[in-house]
Short mmCIF file of C-alpha atoms in Angstrom, two decimals:
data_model
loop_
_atom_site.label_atom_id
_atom_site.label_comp_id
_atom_site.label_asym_id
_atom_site.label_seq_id
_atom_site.Cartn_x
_atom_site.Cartn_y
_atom_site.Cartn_z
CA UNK A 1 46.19 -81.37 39.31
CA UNK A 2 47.34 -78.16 38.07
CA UNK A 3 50.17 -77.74 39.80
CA UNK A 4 51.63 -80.34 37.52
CA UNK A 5 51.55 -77.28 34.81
CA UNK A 6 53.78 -75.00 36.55
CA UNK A 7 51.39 -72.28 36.50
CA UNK A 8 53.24 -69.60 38.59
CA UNK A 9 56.03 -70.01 36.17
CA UNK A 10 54.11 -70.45 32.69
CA UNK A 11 51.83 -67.87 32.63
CA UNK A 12 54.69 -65.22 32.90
CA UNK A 13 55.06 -65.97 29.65
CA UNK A 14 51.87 -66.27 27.57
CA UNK A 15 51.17 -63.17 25.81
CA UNK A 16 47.20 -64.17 25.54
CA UNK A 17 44.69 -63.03 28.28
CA UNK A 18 43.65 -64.74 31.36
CA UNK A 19 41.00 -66.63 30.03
CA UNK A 20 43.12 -67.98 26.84
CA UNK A 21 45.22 -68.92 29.46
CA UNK A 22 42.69 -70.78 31.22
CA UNK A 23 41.04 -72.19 28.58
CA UNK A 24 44.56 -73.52 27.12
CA UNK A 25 45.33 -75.29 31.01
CA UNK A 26 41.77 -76.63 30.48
CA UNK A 27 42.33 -78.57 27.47
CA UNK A 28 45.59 -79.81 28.40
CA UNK A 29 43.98 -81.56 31.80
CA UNK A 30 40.71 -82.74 29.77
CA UNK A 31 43.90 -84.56 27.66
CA UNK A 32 45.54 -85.66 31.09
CA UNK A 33 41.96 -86.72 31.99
CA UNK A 34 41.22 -88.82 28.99
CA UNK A 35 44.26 -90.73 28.60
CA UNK A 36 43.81 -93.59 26.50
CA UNK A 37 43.39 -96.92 28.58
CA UNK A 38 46.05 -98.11 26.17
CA UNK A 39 48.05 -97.42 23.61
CA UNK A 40 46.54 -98.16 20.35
CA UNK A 41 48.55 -100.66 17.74
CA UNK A 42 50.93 -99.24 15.22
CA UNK A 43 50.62 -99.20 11.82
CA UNK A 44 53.59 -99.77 9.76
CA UNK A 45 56.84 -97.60 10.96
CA UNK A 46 54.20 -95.00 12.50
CA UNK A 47 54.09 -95.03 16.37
CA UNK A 48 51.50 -92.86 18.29
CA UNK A 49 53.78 -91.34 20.92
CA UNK A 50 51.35 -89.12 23.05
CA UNK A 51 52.62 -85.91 24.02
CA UNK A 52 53.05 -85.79 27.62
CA UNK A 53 50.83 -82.95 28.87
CA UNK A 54 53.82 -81.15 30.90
CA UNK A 55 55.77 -80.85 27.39
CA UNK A 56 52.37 -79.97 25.48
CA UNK A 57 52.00 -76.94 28.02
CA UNK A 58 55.34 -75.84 27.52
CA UNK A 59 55.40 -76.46 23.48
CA UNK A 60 51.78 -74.18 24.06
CA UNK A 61 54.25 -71.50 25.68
CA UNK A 62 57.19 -70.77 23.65
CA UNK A 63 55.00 -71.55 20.47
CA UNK A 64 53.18 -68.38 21.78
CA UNK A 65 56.28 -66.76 23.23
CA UNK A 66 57.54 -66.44 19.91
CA UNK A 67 54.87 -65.26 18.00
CA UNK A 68 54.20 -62.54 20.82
CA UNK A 69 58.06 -61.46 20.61
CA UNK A 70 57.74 -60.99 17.12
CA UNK A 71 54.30 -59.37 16.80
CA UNK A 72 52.59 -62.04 14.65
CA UNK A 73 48.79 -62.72 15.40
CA UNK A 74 47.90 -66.58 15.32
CA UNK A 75 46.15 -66.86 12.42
CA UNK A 76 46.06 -68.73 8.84
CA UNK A 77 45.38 -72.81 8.76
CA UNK A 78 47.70 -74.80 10.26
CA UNK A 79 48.24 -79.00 9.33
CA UNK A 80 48.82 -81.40 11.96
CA UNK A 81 50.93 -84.26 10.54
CA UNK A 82 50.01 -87.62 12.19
CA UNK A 83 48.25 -86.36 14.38
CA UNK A 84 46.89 -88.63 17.05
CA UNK A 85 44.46 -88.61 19.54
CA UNK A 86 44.41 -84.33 18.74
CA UNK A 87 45.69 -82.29 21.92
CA UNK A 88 48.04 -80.32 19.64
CA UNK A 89 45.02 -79.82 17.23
CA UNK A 90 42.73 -78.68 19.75
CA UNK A 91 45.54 -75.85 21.52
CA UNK A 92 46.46 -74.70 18.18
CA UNK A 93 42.60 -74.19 17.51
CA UNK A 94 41.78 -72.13 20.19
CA UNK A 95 44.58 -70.07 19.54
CA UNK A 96 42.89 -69.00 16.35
CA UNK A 97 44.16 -71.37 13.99
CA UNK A 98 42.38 -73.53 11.27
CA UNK A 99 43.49 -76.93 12.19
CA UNK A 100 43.50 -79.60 9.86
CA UNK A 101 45.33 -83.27 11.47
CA UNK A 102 45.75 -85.91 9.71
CA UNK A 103 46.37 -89.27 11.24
CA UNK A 104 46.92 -92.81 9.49
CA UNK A 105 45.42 -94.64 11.78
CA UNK A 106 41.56 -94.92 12.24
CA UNK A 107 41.26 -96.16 16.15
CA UNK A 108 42.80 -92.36 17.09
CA UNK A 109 40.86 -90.24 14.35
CA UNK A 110 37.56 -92.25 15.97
CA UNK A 111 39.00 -90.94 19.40
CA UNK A 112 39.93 -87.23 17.82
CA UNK A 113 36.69 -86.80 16.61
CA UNK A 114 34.94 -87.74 19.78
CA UNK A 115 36.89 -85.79 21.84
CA UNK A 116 36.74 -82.28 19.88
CA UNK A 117 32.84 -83.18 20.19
CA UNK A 118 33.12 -83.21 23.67
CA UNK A 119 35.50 -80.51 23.67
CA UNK A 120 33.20 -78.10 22.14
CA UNK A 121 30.39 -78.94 24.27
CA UNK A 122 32.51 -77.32 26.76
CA UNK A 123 33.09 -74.32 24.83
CA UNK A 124 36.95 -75.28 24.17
CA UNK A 125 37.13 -75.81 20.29
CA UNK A 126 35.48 -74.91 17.28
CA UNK A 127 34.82 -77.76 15.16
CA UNK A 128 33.78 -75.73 12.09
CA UNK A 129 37.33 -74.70 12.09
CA UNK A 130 38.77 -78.32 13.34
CA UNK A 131 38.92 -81.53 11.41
CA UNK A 132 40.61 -84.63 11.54
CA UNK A 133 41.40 -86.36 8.31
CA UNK A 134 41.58 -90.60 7.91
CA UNK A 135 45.24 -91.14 6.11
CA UNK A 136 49.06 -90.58 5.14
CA UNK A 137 49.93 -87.02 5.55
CA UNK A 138 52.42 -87.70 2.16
CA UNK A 139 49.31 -88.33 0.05
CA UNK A 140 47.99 -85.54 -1.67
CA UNK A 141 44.59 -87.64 -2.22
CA UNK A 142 44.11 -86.99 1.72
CA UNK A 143 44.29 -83.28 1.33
CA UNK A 144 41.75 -82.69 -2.26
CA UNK A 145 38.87 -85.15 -0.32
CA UNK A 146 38.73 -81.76 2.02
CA UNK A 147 38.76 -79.38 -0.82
CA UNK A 148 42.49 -78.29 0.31
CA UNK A 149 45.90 -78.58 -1.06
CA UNK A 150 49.34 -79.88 1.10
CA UNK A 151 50.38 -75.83 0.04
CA UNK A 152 47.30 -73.92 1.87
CA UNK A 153 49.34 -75.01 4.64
CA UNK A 154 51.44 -71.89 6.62
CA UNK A 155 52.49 -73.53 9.63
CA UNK A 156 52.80 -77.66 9.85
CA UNK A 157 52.93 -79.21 13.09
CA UNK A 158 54.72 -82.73 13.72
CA UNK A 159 56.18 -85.36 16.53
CA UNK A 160 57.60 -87.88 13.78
CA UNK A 161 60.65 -90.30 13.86
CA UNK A 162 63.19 -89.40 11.87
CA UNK A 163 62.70 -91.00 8.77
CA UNK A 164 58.88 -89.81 8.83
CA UNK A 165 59.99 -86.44 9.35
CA UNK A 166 62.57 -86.17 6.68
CA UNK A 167 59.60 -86.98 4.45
CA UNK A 168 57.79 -84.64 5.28
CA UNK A 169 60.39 -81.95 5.23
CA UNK A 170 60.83 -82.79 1.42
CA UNK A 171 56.93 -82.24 0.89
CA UNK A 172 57.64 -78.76 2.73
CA UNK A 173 61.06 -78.35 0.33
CA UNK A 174 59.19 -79.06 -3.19
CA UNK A 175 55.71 -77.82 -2.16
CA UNK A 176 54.70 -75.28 0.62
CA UNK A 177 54.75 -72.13 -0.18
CA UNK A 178 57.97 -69.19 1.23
CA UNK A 179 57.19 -68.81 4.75
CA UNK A 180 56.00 -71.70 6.08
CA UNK A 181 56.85 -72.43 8.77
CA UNK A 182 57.07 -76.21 10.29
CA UNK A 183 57.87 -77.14 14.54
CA UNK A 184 58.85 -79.90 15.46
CA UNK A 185 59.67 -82.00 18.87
CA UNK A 186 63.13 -83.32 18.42
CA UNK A 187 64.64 -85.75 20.86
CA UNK A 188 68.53 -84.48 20.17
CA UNK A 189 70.15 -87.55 22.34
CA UNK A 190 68.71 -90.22 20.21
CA UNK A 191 68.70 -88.58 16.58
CA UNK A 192 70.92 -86.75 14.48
CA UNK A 193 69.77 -83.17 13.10
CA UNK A 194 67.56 -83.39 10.13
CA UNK A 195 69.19 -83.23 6.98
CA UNK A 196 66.59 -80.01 5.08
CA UNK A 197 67.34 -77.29 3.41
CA UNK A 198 64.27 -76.04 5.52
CA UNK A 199 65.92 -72.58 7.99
CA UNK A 200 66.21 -73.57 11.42
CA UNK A 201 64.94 -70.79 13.00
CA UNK A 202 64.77 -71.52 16.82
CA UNK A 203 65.86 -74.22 18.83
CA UNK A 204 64.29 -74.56 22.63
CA UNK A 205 65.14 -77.29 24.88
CA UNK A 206 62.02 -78.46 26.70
CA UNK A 207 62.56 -78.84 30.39
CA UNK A 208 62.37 -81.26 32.55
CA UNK A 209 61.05 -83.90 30.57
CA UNK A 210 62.90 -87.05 29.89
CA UNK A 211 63.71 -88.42 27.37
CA UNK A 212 65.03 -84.83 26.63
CA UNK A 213 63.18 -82.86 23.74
CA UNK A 214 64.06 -79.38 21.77
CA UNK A 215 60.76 -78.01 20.29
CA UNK A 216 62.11 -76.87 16.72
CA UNK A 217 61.24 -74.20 14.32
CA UNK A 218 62.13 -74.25 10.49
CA UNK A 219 60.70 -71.65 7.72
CA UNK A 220 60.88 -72.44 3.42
CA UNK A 221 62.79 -69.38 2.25
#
């Protein structure tokens, strides 16, 4: 139910209206409502992980938090990188961004699709402005089927293992453009800070979630 959000103490911080904030709570139970029977196979070293929906709310928050401290509007497209079954997608779209995920494997881009369908039935995404793409977030290929380059990127999501991630941080190195920005969940108990000449630019401990994450924030100077 919702108290499992935290409302009372949440919402102090969201700088978007009440009904964002509604809407927002609304997505994150229809992905606490549609939890996958179980969890789909992996595909090589990739491992769908599903964000819990306590630590997606509170990712949701200081995501905002930040942006509203610093007076930037949510705008411009944003890239989900392995992407899964799409809650981040979905929150970061009706925030006002452009979402593009893309997510190697098939069973959860099936299950992204159908849920953004249903998800806009209810007046909680915009589909012209959210797409899930079949494939490796590394290959460029992915990216040109869509008409779009790995640089029309300025801000890239990701919940990767290490390795995964420090590939993608080299993509960000050689090819996004200054000022992209790229958040990530980091489990600091388990792995060592990423090696990337990426700034760190904020570092937020979730709470209350184990095992313990810090939602991070890096910009390309």
């Amino acid at each position: 139910d919702n108290q499992n959000l935290r409302p009372g103490r949440v919402r102090q911080g969201l700088a978007m209206d009440l009904k964002m904030r509604k809407d927002l709570e609304a997505i994150v139970e229809f992905y606490r409502d549609n939890a996958p029977a179980e969890q789909p196979p992996s595909m090589g070293n990739c491992i769908w992980k599903p964000t819990i929906p306590e630590m997606l709310w509170d990712e949701i928050v200081y995501f905002d938090a930040w942006h509203a401290i610093e007076k930037k509007p949510h705008e411009g497209r944003v890239l989900v990188a392995g992407s899964g079954d799409g809650r981040r997608a979905a929150y970061l779209n009706i925030l006002g961004y452009h979402v593009t995920g893309v997510e190697l494997n098939p069973e959860l881009v099936r299950r992204s699709q159908a849920l953004f369908s249903e998800l806009e039935k209810i007046k909680l995404v915009d589909t012209s402005r959210l797409t899930v793409l079949d494939g490796d977030f590394l290959n460029d290929d992915v990216y040109k089927k869509s008409g779009l380059s790995f640089a029309d990127f300025n801000k890239i999501f990701a919940y990767l293992i290490p390795g995964n991630f420090a590939s993608l941080a080299r993509k960000a190195e050689s090819l996004s453009k200054p000022g992209t920005e790229v958040y990530c969940l980091w489990r600091p108990t388990d792995w060592a800070q990423p090696e990337t000449s990426l700034e760190l630019v904020k570092r937020k401990q979730m709470p209350e979630v184990f095992p313990y994450h810090d939602f991070v924030r890096y910009r390309k100077n």
